[in-house]
GROMACS .gro file of N, CA and C in nm:
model
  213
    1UNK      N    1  -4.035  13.762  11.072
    1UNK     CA    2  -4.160  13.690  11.062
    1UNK      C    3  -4.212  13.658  11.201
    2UNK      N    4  -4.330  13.648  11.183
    2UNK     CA    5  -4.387  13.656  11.347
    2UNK      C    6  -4.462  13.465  11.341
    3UNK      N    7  -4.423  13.414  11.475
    3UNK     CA    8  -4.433  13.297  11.472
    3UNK      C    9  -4.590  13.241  11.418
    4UNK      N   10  -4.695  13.276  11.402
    4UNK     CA   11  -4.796  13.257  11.304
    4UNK      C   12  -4.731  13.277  11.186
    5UNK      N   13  -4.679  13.350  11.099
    5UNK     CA   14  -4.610  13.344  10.967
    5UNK      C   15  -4.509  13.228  10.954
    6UNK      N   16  -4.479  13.173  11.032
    6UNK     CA   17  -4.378  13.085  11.060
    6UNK      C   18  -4.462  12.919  11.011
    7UNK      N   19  -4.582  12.912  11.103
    7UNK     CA   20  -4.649  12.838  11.094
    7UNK      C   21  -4.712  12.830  10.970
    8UNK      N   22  -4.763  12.945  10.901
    8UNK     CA   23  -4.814  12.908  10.761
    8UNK      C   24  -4.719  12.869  10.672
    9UNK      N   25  -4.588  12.937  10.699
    9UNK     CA   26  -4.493  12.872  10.619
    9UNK      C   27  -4.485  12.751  10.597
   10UNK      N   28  -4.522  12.681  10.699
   10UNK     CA   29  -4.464  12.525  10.763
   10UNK      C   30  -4.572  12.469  10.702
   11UNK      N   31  -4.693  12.543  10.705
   11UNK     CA   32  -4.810  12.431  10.656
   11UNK      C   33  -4.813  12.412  10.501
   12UNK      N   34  -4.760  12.534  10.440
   12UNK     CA   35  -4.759  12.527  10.264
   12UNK      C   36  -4.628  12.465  10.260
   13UNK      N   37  -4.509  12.492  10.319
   13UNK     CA   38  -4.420  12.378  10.290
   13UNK      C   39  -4.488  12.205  10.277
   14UNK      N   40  -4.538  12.178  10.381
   14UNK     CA   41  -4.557  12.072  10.421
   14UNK      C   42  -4.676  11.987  10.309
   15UNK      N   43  -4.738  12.059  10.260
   15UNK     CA   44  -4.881  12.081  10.171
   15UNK      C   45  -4.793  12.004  10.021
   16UNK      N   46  -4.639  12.090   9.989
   16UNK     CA   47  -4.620  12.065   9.887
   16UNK      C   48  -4.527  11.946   9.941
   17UNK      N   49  -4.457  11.863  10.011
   17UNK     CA   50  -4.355  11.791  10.063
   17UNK      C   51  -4.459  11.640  10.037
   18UNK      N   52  -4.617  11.686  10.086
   18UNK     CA   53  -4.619  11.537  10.074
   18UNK      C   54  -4.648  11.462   9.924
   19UNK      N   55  -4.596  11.379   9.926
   19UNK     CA   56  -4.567  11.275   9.816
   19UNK      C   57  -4.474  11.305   9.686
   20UNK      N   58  -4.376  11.421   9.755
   20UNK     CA   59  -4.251  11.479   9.678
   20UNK      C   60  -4.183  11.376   9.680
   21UNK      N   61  -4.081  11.348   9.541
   21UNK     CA   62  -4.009  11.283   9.585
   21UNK      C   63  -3.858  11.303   9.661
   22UNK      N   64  -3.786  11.221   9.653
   22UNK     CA   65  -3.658  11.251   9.731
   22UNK      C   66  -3.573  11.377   9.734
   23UNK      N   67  -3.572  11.391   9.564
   23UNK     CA   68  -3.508  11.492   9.548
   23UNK      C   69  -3.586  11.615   9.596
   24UNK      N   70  -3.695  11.660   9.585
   24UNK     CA   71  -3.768  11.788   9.627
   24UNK      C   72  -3.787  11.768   9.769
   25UNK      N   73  -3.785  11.707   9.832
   25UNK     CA   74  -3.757  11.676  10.053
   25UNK      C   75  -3.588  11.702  10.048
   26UNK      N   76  -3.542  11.661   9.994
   26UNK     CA   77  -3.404  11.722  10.029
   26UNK      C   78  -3.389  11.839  10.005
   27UNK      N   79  -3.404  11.890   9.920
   27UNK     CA   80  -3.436  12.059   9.830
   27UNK      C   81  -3.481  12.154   9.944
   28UNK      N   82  -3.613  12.106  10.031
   28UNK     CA   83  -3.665  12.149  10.096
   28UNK      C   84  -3.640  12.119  10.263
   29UNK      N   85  -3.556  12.075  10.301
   29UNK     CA   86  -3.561  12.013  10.435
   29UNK      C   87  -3.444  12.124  10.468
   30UNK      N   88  -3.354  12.234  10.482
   30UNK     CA   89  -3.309  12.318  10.503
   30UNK      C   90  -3.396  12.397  10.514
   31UNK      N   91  -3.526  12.463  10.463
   31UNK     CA   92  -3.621  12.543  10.457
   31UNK      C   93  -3.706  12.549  10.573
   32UNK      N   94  -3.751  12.387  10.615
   32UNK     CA   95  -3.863  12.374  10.716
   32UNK      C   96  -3.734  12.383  10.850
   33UNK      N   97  -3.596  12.303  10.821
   33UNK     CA   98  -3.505  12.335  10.937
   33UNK      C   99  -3.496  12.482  11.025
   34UNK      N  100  -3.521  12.580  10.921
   34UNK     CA  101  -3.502  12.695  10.976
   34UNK      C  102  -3.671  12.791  11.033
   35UNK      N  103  -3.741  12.716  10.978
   35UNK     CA  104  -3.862  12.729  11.015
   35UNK      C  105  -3.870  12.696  11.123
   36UNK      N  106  -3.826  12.565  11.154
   36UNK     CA  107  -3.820  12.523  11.344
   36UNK      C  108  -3.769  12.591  11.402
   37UNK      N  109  -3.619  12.641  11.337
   37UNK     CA  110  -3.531  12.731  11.502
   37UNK      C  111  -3.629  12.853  11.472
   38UNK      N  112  -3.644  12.916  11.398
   38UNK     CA  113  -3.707  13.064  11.399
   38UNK      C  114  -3.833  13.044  11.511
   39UNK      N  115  -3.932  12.929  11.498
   39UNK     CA  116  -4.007  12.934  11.607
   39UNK      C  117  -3.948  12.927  11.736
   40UNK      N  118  -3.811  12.818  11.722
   40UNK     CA  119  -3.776  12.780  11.916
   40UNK      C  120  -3.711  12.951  11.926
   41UNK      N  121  -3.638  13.006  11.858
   41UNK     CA  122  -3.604  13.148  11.857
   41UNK      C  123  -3.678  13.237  11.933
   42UNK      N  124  -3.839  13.227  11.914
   42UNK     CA  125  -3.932  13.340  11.940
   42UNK      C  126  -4.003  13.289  12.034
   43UNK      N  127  -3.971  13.161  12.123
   43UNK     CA  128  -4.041  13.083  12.235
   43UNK      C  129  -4.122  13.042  12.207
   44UNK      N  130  -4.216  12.996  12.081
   44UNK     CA  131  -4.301  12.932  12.056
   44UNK      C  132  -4.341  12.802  12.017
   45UNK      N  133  -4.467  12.777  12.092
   45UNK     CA  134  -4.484  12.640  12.068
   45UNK      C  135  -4.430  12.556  11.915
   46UNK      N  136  -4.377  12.477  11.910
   46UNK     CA  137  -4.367  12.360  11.777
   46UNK      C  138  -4.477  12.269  11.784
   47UNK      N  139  -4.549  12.248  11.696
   47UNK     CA  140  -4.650  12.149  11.670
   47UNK      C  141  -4.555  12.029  11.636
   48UNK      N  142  -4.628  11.914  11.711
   48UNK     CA  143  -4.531  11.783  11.662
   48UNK      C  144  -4.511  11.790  11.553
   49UNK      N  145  -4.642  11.802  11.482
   49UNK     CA  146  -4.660  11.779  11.358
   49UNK      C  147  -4.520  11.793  11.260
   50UNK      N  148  -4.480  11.912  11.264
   50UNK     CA  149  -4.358  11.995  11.217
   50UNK      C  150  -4.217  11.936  11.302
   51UNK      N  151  -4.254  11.902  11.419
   51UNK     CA  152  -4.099  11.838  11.443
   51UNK      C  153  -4.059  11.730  11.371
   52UNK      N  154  -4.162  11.645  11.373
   52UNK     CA  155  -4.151  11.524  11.301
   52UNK      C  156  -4.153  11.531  11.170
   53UNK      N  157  -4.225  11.626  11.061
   53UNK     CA  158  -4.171  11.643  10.938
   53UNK      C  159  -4.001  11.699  10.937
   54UNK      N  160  -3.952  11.803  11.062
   54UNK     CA  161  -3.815  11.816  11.003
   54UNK      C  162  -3.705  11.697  11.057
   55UNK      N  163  -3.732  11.617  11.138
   55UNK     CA  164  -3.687  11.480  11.137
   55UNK      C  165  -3.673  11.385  11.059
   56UNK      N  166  -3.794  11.339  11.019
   56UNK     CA  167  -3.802  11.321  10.867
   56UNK      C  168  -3.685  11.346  10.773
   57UNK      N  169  -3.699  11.476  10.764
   57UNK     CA  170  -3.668  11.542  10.646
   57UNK      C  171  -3.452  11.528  10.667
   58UNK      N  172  -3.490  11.525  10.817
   58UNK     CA  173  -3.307  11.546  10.808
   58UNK      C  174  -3.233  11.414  10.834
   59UNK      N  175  -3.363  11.338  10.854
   59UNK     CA  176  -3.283  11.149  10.838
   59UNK      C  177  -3.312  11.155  10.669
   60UNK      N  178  -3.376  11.184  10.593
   60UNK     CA  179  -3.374  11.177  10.514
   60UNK      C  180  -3.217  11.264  10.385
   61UNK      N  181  -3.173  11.366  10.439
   61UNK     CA  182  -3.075  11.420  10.357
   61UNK      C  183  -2.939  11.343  10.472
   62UNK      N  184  -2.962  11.262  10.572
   62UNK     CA  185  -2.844  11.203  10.656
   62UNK      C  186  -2.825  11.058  10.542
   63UNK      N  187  -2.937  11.018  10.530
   63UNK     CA  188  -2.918  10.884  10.480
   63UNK      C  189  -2.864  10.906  10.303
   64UNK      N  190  -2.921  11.063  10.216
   64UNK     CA  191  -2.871  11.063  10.093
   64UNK      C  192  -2.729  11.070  10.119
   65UNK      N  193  -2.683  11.146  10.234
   65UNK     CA  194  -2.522  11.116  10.209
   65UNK      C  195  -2.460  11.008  10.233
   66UNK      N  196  -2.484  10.880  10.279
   66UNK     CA  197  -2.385  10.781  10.354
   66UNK      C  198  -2.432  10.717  10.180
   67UNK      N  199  -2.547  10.721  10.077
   67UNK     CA  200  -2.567  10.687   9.974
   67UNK      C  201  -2.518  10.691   9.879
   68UNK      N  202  -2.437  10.828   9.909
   68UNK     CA  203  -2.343  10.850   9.804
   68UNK      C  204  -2.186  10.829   9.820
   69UNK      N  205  -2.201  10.781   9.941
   69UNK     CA  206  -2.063  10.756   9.989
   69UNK      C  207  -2.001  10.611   9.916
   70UNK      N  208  -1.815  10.636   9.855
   70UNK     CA  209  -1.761  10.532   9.819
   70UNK      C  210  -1.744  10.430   9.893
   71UNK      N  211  -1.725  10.305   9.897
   71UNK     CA  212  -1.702  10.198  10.005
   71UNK      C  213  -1.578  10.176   9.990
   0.00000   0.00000   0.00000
């Protein structure tokens, strides 16, 4: 995929992510993860925009696990 394909990816991901709930951002936050390296891969710019959704997305599947964790 050529880093414009990358980017539309990111924008229809992102299109369907907002106001998903938990379970479908976790579902999906491996997806946009690899969307980021494939761009840093091909030297291309990252739009904040997209860093900060996969930040998001990976405090978000960090925090489902300590959630499910026994005490």
């Amino acid at each position: 995929m050529t880093a414009h394909d990358l980017i539309l990816e990111a924008d229809r991901l992102e299109k369907r992510l907002i106001g998903a709930p938990l379970e479908t951002r976790l579902e999906m936050q491996p997806k946009v993860s690899q969307l980021v390296e494939g761009l840093r891969a091909q030297g291309a710019k990252i739009p904040s925009r997209l860093r900060r959704l996969d930040a998001m997305l990976c405090d978000d599947a960090i925090e489902a696990r300590f959630d499910n964790m026994p005490i």
